């Protein structure tokens, strides 16, 4: 979503810099949104009902313009226009099924001009700000590298607190001599729900050990 669009993304219907958000379909089948509803407040589940003709393909996206210009909805353009706008100071975006079941929602705080935010990777629960808006394409985010936030000794064991960005995979590796070139994995790969994990490693009599954390995403 982008709640403070000043010109970075233009609505093709009229060339205006309107606020917008996207609906992503992570499933293996297309989803017909006819009869579904969108809202910007959790107490109003039927703020805007999606008309017929809007289908989100499998692994695809629907771009929604929050511009209060619903007369711009037409079969000549694939985008959807809703009858509410997004608040730069922060608010909700909510998606409801035809039976009023809440399918997804986000609550966001104050937004900077021309900055977008959303789930990364698409369909994941983690929300990040994006340096580059990508309406119509996968969300793009460059997570900071993992690092050993703290290292302490507990008896013969080394206890490491490892900071890994949620949504990425981290692997703790070690060597006992900097002349070595093959780092040895310590334990399984890390798939964190939180940002910091505690890992215990036993040096097994070696006088020194060097650690690194490698991430993939």
Coordinates of C-alpha atoms in Angstrom, one line a residue:
X1 CA 0.0 0.0 0.0
X2 CA 0.9 3.6 -0.4
X3 CA -1.0 6.2 1.7
X4 CA 0.9 9.3 0.8
X5 CA 1.3 9.2 -3.0
X6 CA 2.5 12.6 -4.2
X7 CA 3.4 11.6 -7.7
X8 CA 5.5 8.4 -7.7
X9 CA 2.7 6.2 -9.1
X10 CA 0.0 7.7 -11.3
X11 CA -3.6 6.4 -11.8
X12 CA -3.9 5.5 -15.5
X13 CA -7.6 6.4 -15.4
X14 CA -6.9 10.1 -14.9
X15 CA -3.2 10.7 -14.3
X16 CA -3.8 11.5 -10.6
X17 CA -1.4 10.6 -7.8
X18 CA -3.9 8.6 -5.8
X19 CA -3.3 6.4 -2.8
X20 CA -3.4 2.6 -3.6
X21 CA -3.0 -0.9 -2.3
X22 CA -2.8 -4.3 -3.7
X23 CA -4.5 -7.6 -3.0
X24 CA -2.3 -10.7 -3.6
X25 CA -3.7 -14.2 -4.2
X26 CA -1.2 -16.7 -2.8
X27 CA -3.3 -19.7 -3.8
X28 CA -3.1 -22.1 -6.7
X29 CA -6.5 -21.1 -8.1
X30 CA -8.0 -17.7 -9.2
X31 CA -10.2 -15.9 -6.8
X32 CA -13.4 -14.1 -8.0
X33 CA -13.8 -11.1 -5.7
X34 CA -17.4 -10.3 -6.8
X35 CA -19.4 -9.7 -3.6
X36 CA -16.3 -9.4 -1.4
X37 CA -15.9 -6.2 0.5
X38 CA -13.1 -3.8 1.3
X39 CA -13.0 -1.3 4.2
X40 CA -10.7 1.1 6.0
X41 CA -12.3 0.6 9.4
X42 CA -12.9 -2.7 11.3
X43 CA -16.4 -1.7 12.5
X44 CA -17.6 -1.3 8.9
X45 CA -17.3 -4.6 7.1
X46 CA -19.2 -3.6 4.0
X47 CA -17.7 -0.2 3.3
X48 CA -17.2 -1.1 -0.4
X49 CA -18.5 -4.2 -2.1
X50 CA -16.5 -5.4 -5.1
X51 CA -18.6 -5.5 -8.3
X52 CA -18.4 -8.4 -10.8
X53 CA -15.6 -8.7 -13.2
X54 CA -12.6 -8.6 -10.7
X55 CA -10.7 -11.9 -10.5
X56 CA -7.3 -12.2 -8.9
X57 CA -5.3 -14.9 -10.7
X58 CA -3.3 -17.5 -9.0
X59 CA -0.1 -15.9 -7.5
X60 CA -1.4 -12.6 -9.0
X61 CA -2.4 -9.2 -7.8
X62 CA -5.2 -6.7 -8.0
X63 CA -4.3 -3.0 -7.9
X64 CA -6.8 -1.0 -5.9
X65 CA -7.0 2.8 -6.1
X66 CA -8.2 4.4 -2.9
X67 CA -9.5 7.5 -4.5
X68 CA -13.3 7.7 -4.0
X69 CA -13.7 7.6 -7.8
X70 CA -15.7 4.4 -8.3
X71 CA -17.2 5.6 -11.5
X72 CA -13.7 4.9 -13.0
X73 CA -14.3 1.1 -12.6
X74 CA -14.7 -0.2 -16.1
X75 CA -14.0 -3.3 -18.1
X76 CA -11.5 -1.4 -20.2
X77 CA -9.0 -1.3 -17.2
X78 CA -8.1 -4.1 -14.8
X79 CA -7.7 -1.8 -11.7
X80 CA -10.3 -1.4 -9.0
X81 CA -11.4 1.9 -7.5
X82 CA -13.0 2.1 -4.0
X83 CA -15.0 4.7 -2.3
X84 CA -12.5 5.5 0.5
X85 CA -9.0 6.9 0.7
X86 CA -6.0 6.0 2.9
X87 CA -5.0 8.3 5.7
X88 CA -1.3 9.4 5.8
X89 CA -1.6 9.4 9.6
X90 CA -2.4 5.7 9.6
X91 CA -5.4 3.4 9.6
X92 CA -6.7 0.0 8.5
X93 CA -7.1 -1.9 5.2
X94 CA -9.5 -4.9 5.6
X95 CA -10.7 -7.6 3.1
X96 CA -13.9 -9.6 3.8
X97 CA -15.4 -12.5 2.0
X98 CA -19.1 -12.4 0.9
X99 CA -20.1 -14.1 4.2
X100 CA -18.4 -11.2 6.2
X101 CA -15.5 -13.4 7.3
X102 CA -12.3 -11.4 7.7
X103 CA -9.8 -12.7 5.2
X104 CA -6.9 -10.3 5.8
X105 CA -6.2 -7.0 7.3
X106 CA -3.3 -4.6 8.1
X107 CA -3.2 -1.7 10.5
X108 CA -0.5 0.9 9.6
X109 CA 0.9 3.9 11.4
X110 CA 2.1 7.3 9.9
X111 CA 3.4 7.0 6.4
X112 CA 6.1 9.0 4.5
X113 CA 5.5 10.6 1.2
X114 CA 5.8 8.2 -1.8
X115 CA 6.8 5.3 0.4
X116 CA 5.1 2.0 0.2
X117 CA 4.9 -0.9 2.6
X118 CA 3.5 -4.4 2.7
X119 CA 4.1 -8.1 3.2
X120 CA 7.4 -9.5 2.3
X121 CA 7.7 -11.9 0.8
X122 CA 4.3 -11.8 -0.9
X123 CA 1.8 -13.7 1.2
X124 CA 4.1 -13.8 4.3
X125 CA 2.9 -12.4 7.6
X126 CA 5.9 -10.0 8.0
X127 CA 5.4 -6.3 7.0
X128 CA 8.2 -4.0 6.0
X129 CA 8.7 -0.6 4.4
X130 CA 9.8 -0.6 0.8
X131 CA 12.3 1.8 -0.8
X132 CA 10.7 1.2 -4.2
X133 CA 7.0 0.9 -4.9
X134 CA 6.2 -2.1 -7.2
X135 CA 2.4 -2.0 -8.0
X136 CA 1.6 -4.9 -10.3
X137 CA 4.8 -6.8 -9.4
X138 CA 6.2 -8.8 -6.4
X139 CA 7.2 -6.7 -3.3
X140 CA 10.9 -6.0 -3.2
X141 CA 12.8 -5.7 0.1
X142 CA 16.5 -6.0 0.9
X143 CA 16.7 -7.3 4.5
X144 CA 19.6 -6.3 6.7
X145 CA 22.3 -9.0 7.1
X146 CA 22.1 -11.2 10.1
X147 CA 24.7 -10.7 12.9
X148 CA 25.8 -12.2 16.2
X149 CA 24.2 -9.7 18.6
X150 CA 25.8 -11.2 21.7
X151 CA 28.3 -13.9 22.6
X152 CA 28.9 -15.3 26.1
X153 CA 30.4 -18.3 27.7
X154 CA 28.4 -20.7 29.9
X155 CA 30.8 -23.4 31.2
X156 CA 32.3 -25.1 28.2
X157 CA 29.6 -23.8 25.8
X158 CA 29.4 -20.7 23.7
X159 CA 26.0 -19.1 23.8
X160 CA 25.2 -16.8 20.8
X161 CA 22.3 -14.5 20.4
X162 CA 21.8 -14.2 16.6
X163 CA 19.7 -11.5 15.0
X164 CA 18.0 -12.6 11.8
X165 CA 15.3 -10.7 9.9
X166 CA 12.0 -12.5 10.1
X167 CA 11.1 -14.0 6.8
X168 CA 14.7 -14.9 6.0
X169 CA 16.7 -18.1 6.7
X170 CA 19.9 -17.9 8.7
X171 CA 22.6 -20.5 9.1
X172 CA 25.2 -20.4 11.9
X173 CA 28.6 -21.6 10.7
X174 CA 32.0 -21.9 12.4
X175 CA 35.7 -22.6 11.8
X176 CA 38.5 -23.2 14.3
X177 CA 41.2 -21.7 12.2
X178 CA 41.0 -18.6 10.0
X179 CA 43.2 -20.5 7.5
X180 CA 40.3 -22.8 6.8
X181 CA 38.1 -22.1 3.8
X182 CA 35.2 -24.5 4.5
X183 CA 32.8 -23.2 7.1
X184 CA 31.0 -25.9 9.1
X185 CA 27.2 -25.6 9.6
X186 CA 26.2 -25.5 13.3
X187 CA 22.8 -27.0 13.7
X188 CA 19.9 -26.6 11.3
X189 CA 19.0 -23.5 9.3
X190 CA 17.1 -20.9 11.3
X191 CA 13.6 -19.8 10.3
X192 CA 12.8 -17.2 12.9
X193 CA 9.4 -15.8 13.9
X194 CA 11.2 -13.3 16.1
X195 CA 14.3 -11.3 15.3
X196 CA 16.7 -12.8 17.9
X197 CA 17.5 -16.4 18.6
X198 CA 19.8 -18.0 21.2
X199 CA 22.1 -20.8 20.0
X200 CA 24.5 -22.9 22.1
X201 CA 27.6 -24.3 20.6
X202 CA 30.2 -26.6 22.3
X203 CA 33.7 -25.9 21.1
X204 CA 34.7 -29.5 22.3
X205 CA 38.2 -28.6 23.6
X206 CA 39.3 -26.2 20.8
X207 CA 41.1 -23.1 22.2
X208 CA 39.2 -20.8 19.8
X209 CA 36.4 -20.8 17.4
X210 CA 35.1 -18.3 14.8
X211 CA 31.5 -17.8 13.9
X212 CA 29.5 -16.3 11.1
X213 CA 25.8 -16.2 10.2
X214 CA 24.8 -16.6 6.5
X215 CA 21.3 -15.7 5.3
X216 CA 19.2 -16.6 2.3
X217 CA 15.8 -15.4 1.2

